[in-house]
Short mmCIF file of C-alpha atoms in Angstrom, two decimals:
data_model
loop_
_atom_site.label_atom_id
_atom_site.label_comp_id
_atom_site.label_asym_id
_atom_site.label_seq_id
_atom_site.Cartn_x
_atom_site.Cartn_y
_atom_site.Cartn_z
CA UNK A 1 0.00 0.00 0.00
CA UNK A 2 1.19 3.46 -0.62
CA UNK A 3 1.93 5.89 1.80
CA UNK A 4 2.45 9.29 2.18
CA UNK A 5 5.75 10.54 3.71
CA UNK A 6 6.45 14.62 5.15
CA UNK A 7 9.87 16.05 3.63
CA UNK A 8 11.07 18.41 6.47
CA UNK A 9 14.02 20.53 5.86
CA UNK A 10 17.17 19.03 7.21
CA UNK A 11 19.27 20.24 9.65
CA UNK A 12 21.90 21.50 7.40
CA UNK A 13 24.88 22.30 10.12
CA UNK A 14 26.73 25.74 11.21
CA UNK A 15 23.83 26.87 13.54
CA UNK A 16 21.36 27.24 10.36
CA UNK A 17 17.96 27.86 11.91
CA UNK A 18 15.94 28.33 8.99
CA UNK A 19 16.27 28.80 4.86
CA UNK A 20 14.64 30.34 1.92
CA UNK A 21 13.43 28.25 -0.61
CA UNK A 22 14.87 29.53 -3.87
CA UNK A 23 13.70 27.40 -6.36
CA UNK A 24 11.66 24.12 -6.64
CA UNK A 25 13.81 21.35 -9.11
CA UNK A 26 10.36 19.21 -9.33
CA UNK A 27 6.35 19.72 -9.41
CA UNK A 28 3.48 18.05 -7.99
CA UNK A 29 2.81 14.66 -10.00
CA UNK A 30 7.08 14.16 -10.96
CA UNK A 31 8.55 10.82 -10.05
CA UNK A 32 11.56 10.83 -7.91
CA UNK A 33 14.78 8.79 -6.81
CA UNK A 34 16.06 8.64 -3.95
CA UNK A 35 18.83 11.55 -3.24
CA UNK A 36 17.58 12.89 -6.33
CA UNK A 37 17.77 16.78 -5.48
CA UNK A 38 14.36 18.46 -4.64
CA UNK A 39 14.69 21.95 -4.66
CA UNK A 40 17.27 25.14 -3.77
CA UNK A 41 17.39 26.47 -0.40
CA UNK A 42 19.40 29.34 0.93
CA UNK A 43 20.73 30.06 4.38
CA UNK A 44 22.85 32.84 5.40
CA UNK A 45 25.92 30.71 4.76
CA UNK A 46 25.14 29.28 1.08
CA UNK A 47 22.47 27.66 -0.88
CA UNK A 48 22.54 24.19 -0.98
CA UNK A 49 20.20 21.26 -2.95
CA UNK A 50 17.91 19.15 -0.37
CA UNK A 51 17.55 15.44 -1.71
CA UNK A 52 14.69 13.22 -1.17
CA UNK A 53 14.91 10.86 1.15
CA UNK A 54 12.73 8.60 -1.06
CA UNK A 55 12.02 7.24 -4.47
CA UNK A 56 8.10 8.11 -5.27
CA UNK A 57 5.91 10.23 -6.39
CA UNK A 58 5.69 14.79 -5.69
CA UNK A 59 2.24 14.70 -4.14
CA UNK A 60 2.26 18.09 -2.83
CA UNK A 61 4.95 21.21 -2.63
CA UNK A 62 4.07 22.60 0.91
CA UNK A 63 6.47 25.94 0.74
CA UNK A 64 6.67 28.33 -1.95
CA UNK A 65 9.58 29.80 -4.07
CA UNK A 66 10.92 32.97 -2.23
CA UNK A 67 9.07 31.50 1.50
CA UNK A 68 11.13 31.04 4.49
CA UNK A 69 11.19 28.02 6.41
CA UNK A 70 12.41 26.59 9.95
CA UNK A 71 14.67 23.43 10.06
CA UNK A 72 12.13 20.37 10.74
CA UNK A 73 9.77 21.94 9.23
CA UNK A 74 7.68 20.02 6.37
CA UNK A 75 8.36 21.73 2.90
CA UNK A 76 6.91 18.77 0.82
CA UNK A 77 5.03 15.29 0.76
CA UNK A 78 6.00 11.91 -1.68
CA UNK A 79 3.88 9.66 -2.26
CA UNK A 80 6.00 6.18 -1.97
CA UNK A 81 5.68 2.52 -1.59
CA UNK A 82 4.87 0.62 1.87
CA UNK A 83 7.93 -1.00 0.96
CA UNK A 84 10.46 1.87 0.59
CA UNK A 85 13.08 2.28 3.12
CA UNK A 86 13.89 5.83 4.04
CA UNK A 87 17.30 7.60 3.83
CA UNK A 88 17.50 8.57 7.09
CA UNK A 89 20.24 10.85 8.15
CA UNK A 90 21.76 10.22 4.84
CA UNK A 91 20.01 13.37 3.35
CA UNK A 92 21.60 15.69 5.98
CA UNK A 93 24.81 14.16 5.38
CA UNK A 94 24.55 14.47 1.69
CA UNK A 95 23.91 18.55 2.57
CA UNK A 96 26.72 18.74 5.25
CA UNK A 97 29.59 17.24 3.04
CA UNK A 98 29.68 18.64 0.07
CA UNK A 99 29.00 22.05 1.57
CA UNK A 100 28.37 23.56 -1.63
CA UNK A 101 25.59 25.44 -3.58
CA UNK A 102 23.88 23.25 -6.62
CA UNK A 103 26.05 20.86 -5.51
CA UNK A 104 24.17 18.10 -3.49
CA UNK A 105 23.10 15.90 -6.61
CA UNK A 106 26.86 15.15 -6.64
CA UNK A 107 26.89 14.56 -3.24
CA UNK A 108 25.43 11.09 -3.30
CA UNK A 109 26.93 8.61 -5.66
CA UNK A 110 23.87 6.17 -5.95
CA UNK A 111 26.02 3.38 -7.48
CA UNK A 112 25.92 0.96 -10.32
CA UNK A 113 21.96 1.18 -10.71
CA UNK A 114 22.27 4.85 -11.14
CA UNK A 115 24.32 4.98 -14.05
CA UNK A 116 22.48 2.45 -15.61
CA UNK A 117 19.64 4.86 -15.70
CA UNK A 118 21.81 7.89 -16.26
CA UNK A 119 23.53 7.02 -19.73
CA UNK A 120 26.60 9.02 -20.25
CA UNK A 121 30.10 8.70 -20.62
CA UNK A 122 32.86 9.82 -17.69
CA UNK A 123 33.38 13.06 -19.64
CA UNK A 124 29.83 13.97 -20.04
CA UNK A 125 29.34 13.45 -16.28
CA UNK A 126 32.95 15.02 -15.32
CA UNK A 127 31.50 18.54 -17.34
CA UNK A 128 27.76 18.01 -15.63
CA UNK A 129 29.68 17.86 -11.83
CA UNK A 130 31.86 20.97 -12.94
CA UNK A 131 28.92 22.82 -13.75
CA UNK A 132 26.68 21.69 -11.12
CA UNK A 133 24.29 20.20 -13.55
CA UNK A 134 22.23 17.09 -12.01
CA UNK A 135 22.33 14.76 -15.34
CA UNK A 136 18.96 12.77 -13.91
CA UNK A 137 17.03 15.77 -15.43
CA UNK A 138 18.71 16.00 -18.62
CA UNK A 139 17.31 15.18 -21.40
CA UNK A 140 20.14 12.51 -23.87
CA UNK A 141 19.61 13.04 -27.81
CA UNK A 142 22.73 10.93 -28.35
CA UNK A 143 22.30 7.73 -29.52
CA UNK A 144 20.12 5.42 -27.72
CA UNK A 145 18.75 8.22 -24.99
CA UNK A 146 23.15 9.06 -24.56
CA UNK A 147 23.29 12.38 -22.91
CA UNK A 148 26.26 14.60 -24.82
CA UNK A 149 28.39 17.57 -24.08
CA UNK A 150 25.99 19.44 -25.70
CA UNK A 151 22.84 18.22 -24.23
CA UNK A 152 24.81 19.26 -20.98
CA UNK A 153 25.83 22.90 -21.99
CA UNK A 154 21.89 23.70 -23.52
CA UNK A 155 20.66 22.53 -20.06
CA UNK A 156 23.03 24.24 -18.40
CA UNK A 157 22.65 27.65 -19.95
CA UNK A 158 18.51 27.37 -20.06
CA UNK A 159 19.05 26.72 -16.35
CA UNK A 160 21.32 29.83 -15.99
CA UNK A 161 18.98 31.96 -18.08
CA UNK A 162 16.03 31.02 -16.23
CA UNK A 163 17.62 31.85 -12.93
CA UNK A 164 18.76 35.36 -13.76
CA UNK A 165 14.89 36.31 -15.21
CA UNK A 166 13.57 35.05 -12.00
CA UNK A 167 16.05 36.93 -10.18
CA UNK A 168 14.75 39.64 -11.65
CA UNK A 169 11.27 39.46 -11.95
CA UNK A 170 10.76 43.07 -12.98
CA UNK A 171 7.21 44.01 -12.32
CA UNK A 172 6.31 47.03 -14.50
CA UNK A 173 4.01 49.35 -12.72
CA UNK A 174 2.61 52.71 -13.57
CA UNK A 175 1.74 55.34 -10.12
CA UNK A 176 -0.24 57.74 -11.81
CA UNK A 177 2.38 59.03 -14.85
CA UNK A 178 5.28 57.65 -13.17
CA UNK A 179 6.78 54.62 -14.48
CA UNK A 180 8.23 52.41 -11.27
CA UNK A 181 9.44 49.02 -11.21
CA UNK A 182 9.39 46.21 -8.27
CA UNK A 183 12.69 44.00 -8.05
CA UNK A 184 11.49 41.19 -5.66
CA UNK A 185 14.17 41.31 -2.24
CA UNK A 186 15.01 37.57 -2.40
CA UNK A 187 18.25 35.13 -1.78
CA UNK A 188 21.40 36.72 -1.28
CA UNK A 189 20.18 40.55 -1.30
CA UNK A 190 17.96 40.49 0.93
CA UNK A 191 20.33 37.67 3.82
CA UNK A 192 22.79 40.39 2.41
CA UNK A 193 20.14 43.58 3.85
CA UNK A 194 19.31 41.11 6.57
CA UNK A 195 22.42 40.88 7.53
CA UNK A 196 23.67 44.83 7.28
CA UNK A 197 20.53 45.56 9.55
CA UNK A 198 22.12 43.50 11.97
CA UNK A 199 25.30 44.59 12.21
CA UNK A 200 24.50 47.99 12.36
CA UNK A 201 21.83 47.28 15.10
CA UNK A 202 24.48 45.43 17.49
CA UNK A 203 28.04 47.14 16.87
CA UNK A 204 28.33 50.86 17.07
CA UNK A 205 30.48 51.62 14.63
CA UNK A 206 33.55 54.04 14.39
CA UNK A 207 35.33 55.04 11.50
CA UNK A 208 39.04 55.90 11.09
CA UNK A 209 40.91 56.45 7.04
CA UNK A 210 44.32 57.36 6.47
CA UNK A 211 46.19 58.41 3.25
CA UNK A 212 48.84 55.69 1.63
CA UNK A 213 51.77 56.88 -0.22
CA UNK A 214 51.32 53.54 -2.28
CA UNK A 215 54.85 54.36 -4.80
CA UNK A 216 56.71 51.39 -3.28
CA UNK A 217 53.82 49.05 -3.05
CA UNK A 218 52.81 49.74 -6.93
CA UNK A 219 56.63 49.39 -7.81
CA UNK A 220 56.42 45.97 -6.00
CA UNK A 221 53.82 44.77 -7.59
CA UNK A 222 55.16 45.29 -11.14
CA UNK A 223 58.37 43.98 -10.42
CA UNK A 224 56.55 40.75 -9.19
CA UNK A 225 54.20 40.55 -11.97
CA UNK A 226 56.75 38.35 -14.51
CA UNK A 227 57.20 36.36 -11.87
CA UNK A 228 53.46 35.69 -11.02
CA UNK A 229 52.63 35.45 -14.64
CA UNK A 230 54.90 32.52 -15.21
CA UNK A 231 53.72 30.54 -12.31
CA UNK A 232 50.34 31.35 -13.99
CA UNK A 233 48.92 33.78 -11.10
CA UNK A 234 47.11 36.85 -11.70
CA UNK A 235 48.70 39.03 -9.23
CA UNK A 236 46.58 42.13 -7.99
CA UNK A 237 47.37 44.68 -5.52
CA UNK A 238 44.79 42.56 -2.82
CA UNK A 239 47.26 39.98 -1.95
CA UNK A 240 49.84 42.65 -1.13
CA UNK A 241 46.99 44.31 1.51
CA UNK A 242 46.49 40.87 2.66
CA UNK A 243 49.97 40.11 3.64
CA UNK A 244 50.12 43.85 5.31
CA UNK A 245 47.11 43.27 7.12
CA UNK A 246 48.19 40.06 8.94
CA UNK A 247 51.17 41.82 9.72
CA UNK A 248 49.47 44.48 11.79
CA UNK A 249 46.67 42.19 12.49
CA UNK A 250 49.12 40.17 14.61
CA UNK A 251 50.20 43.74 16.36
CA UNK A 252 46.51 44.71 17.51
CA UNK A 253 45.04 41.20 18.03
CA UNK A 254 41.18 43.22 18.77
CA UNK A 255 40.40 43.82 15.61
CA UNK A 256 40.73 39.97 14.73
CA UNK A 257 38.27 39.18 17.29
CA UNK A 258 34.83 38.64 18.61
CA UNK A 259 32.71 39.67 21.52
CA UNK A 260 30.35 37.54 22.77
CA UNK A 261 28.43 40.21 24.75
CA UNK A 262 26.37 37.87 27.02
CA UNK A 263 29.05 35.60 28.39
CA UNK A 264 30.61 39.10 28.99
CA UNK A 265 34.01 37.89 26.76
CA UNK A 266 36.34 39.04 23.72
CA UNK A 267 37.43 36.21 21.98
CA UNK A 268 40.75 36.98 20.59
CA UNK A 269 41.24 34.51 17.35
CA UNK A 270 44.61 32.69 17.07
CA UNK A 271 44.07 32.28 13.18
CA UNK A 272 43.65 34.40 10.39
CA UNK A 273 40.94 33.91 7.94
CA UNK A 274 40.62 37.05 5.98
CA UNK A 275 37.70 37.52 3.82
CA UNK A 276 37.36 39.25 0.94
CA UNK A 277 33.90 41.19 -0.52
CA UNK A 278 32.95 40.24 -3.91
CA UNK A 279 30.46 41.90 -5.95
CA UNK A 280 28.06 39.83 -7.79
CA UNK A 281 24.91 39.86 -10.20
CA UNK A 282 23.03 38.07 -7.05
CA UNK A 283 24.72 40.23 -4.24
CA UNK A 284 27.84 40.76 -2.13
CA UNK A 285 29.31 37.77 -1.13
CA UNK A 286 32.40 37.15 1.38
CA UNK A 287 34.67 34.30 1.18
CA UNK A 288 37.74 34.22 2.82
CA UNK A 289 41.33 32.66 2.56
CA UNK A 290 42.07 30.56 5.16
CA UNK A 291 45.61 30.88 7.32
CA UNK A 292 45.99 33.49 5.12
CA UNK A 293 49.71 34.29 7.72
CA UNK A 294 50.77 30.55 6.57
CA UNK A 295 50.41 31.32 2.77
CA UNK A 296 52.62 32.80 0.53
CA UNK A 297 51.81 35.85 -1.52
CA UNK A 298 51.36 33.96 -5.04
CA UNK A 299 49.19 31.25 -3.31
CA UNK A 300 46.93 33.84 -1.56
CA UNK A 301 46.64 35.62 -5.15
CA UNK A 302 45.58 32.43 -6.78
CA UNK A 303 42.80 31.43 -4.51
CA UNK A 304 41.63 35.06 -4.71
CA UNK A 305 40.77 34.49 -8.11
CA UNK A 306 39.08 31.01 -7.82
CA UNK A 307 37.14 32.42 -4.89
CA UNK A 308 35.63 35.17 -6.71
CA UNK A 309 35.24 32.91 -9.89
CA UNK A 310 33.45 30.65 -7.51
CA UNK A 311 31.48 33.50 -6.04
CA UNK A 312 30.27 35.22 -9.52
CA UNK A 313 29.30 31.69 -10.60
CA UNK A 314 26.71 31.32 -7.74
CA UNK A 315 29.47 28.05 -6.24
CA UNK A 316 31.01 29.40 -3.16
CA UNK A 317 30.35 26.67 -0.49
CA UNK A 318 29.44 27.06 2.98
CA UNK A 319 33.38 26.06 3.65
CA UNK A 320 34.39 29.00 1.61
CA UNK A 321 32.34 31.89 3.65
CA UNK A 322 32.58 30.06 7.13
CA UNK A 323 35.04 30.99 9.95
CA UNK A 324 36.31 34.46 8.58
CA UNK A 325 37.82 36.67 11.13
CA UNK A 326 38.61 40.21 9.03
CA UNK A 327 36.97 41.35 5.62
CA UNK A 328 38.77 43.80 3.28
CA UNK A 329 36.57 45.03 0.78
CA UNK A 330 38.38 46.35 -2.42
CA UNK A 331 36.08 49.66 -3.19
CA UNK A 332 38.47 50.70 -5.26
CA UNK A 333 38.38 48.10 -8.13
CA UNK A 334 35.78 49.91 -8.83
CA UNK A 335 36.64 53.29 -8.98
CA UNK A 336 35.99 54.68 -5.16
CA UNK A 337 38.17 57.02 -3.53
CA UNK A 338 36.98 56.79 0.25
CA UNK A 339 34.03 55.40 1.76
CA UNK A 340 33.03 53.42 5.10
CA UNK A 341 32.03 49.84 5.06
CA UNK A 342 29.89 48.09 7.28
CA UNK A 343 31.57 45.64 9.98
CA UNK A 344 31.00 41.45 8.41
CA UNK A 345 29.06 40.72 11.81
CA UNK A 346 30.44 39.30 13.93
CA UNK A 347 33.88 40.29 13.34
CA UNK A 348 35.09 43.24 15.04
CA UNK A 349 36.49 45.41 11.94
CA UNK A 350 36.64 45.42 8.27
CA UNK A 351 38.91 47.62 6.17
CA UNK A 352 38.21 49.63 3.07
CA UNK A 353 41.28 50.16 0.56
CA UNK A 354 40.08 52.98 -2.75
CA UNK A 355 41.70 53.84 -5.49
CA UNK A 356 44.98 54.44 -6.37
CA UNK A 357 45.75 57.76 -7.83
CA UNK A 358 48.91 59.18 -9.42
CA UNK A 359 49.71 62.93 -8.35
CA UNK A 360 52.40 65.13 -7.15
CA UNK A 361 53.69 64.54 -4.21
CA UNK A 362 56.84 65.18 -1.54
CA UNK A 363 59.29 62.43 -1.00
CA UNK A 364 62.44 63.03 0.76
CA UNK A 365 62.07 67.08 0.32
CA UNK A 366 61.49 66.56 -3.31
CA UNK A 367 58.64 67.72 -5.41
CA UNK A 368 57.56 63.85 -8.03
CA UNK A 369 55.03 62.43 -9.52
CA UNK A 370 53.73 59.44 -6.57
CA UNK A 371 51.11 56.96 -6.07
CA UNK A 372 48.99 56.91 -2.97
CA UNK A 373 45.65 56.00 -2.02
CA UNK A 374 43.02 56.31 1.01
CA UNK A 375 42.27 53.34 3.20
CA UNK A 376 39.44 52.97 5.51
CA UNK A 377 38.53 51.05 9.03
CA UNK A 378 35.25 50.50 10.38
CA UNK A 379 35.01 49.13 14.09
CA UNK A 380 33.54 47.81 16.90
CA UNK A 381 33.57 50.80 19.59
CA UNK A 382 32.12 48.50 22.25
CA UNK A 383 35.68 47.18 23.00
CA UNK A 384 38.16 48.47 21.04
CA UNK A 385 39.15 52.11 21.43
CA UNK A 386 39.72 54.82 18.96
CA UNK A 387 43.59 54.62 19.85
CA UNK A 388 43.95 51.37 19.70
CA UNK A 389 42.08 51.55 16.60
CA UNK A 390 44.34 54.61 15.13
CA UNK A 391 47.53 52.69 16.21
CA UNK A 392 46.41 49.45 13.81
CA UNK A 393 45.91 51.78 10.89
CA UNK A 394 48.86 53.51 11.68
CA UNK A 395 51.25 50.33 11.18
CA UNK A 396 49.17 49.33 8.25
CA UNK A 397 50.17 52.41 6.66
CA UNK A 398 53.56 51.47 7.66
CA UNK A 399 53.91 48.12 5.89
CA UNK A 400 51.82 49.06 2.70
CA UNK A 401 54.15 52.05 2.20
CA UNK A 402 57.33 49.77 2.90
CA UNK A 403 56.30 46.16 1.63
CA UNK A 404 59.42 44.99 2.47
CA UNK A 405 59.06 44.72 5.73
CA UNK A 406 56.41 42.34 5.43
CA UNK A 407 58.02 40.35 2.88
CA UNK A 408 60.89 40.10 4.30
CA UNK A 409 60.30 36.60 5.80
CA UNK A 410 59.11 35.17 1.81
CA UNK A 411 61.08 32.91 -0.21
CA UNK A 412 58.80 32.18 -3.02
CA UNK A 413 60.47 34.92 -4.91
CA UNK A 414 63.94 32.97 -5.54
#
């Protein structure tokens, strides 16, 4: 006899509490396979794929698209046999490993019956996991039902061209003779709005900038670029603030901290995970490089640019954004001069760094053309003082205006 069986929403790890359901990958009436994924959610970490727990039938969606919805709570019902044994745990697991957006239909490798059904060779299903295409809803023309490289790139780019028309779902609206249009707040703008709300409710913030004669730091960075470009690294002027910033991180330990206000404690972090604010079509998104003071400067340049790769492609993994203990947001890539950024609650700082500019300028009693730019620090005033504060930027200044000093201890340059 058939049954009828609740899908709740897992409990997907890292304190998660509830998600929003992005986008439903089946409809009432579809037949399903076990760990086949179900449907998008997003938490504040990432947005992951649920799987079923079960092989049946969609009898009934009970949350819709853009809805937000408690862990345990039911978001659908399949319809399976009295036979049917459920996953269990399994599905949770299959969220918490692979710890990565349109990811969890890789998650799972449902063995030799699966690719009996799926029919397509290891390249085919090598492109499908890069891509984060689930190949049980593709659609073979090859021969015999064979799904191709091509069958995988149509689906893929439908799916991608879907996603960005729902994301904006531009509702056209007249207010009398004024034209207006709605842009639905949904995923990662509004955690993103969410999220600024709360950090600017709990941390009073104080702001601090100083100016950077940069000369030395934009010399640097030429003379290294040969050398990056033959190791095949892109090398920006981030990885250079990075380095500079651990330096003086490791000077002022506050402002690579916490406070956890109700225990009445500042926990003082030991590592440093420094995350970096990327800009994307769907929102700003922060992953950051782990033991970024045990990397070298090439290394931290290269996973840079797979992070924001990852992040602009919608695949940045709650691993990637998880743990970060000081954001630097790079204003200036896009053309700012100074601004203020909000603190990445719940660190304790995050620093700006603007344009660089070329202009006239005084160096040992000398009137020459010389680089500098503005940087910026937001912080928490509840515990660390304006001084303190001053003192950090001060010896930030410092190193970005004499890399040397904290390159000294590299090798990677021999």
């Amino acid at each position: 006899m058939p049954r009828i069986e609740k899908i709740k929403l897992p409990d997907i790890g890292e304190g998660v509490a509830e998600g929003e359901i992005v986008r439903w990958l089946v409809k009432e009436g579809d037949e399903v396979k076990q760990f086949q994924s179900l449907v998008e959610v997003l938490t504040d970490k990432a947005t992951v794929e649920i799987p079923s727990p079960y092989s049946g039938r969609v009898k009934k969606l009970l949350a819709r698209e853009g809805e937000r919805i408690r862990v345990g709570s039911p978001i659908a019902e399949i319809e399976i046999e009295g036979g049917e044994a459920p996953a269990g745990e399994n599905v949770e697991e299959a969220v918490k490993v692979e710890e990565k957006p349109q990811a969890a239909a890789q998650a799972i490798e449902v063995g030799e019956k699966a690719r009996q059904i799926i029919r397509a060779p290891p390249s085919v299903r090598r492109l499908a996991q890069e891509l984060g295409v689930d190949l049980s809803l593709v659609k073979g023309t090859g021969p015999g039902g064979i799904i191709t490289k091509e069958d995988v790139m149509r689906f893929y780019e439908e799916n991608i061209k879907r996603q960005k028309q729902e994301a904006r779902v531009a509702v056209q609206e007249t207010v009398g003779v004024r034209p207006v249009e709605r842009i639905p707040l949904r995923g990662i703008k509004r955690r993103m709005a969410e999220r600024m709300i709360e950090a600017k409710a709990r941390i009073p913030h104080v702001y601090l900038a100083e100016e950077v004669d940069a000369t030395e730091l934009v010399r640097l960075r030429e003379n290294l670029k040969q050398i990056a470009e033959s190791k095949g690294v892109k090398l920006t002027f981030l990885p250079l603030v990075i380095k500079a910033v651990v330096k003086a991180l490791k000077e002022y330990p506050l402002l690579n901290s916490t406070l956890d206000y109700e225990k009445g404690e500042i926990i003082v972090k030991k590592y440093y995970n420094i995350g970096i604010a990327v800009d994307t079509e769907q929102g700003l998104v922060v992953p950051n490089i782990k033991d970024a003071d045990k990397k070298g400067l090439f290394q931290i340049a290269r996973e840079i640019e797979e992070l924001a790769s990852k992040a602009r492609e919608g695949k940045v993994g709650l691993e990637d954004i998880r743990d970060g203990t000081f954001t630097i947001t790079n204003i200036g890539s896009i053309g700012s001069t100074i601004g203020f950024p909000i603190i990445n609650y719940p660190e304790s700082a995050i620093l700006g760094i603007h344009r660089i500019v070329r202009r006239p300028g005084y160096y040992e009693d000398r009137l020459e053309p010389r680089y500098y730019m503005n940087i910026s620090l937001s912080f928490d005033h509840r515990f660390i003082e304006g001084g303190y504060a001053s003192r950090f930027l001060a010896a930030l200044k410092r190193y970005l205006e004499n890399p040397l000093l904290f390159l000294a201890p590299e090798d990677e340059f021999r």
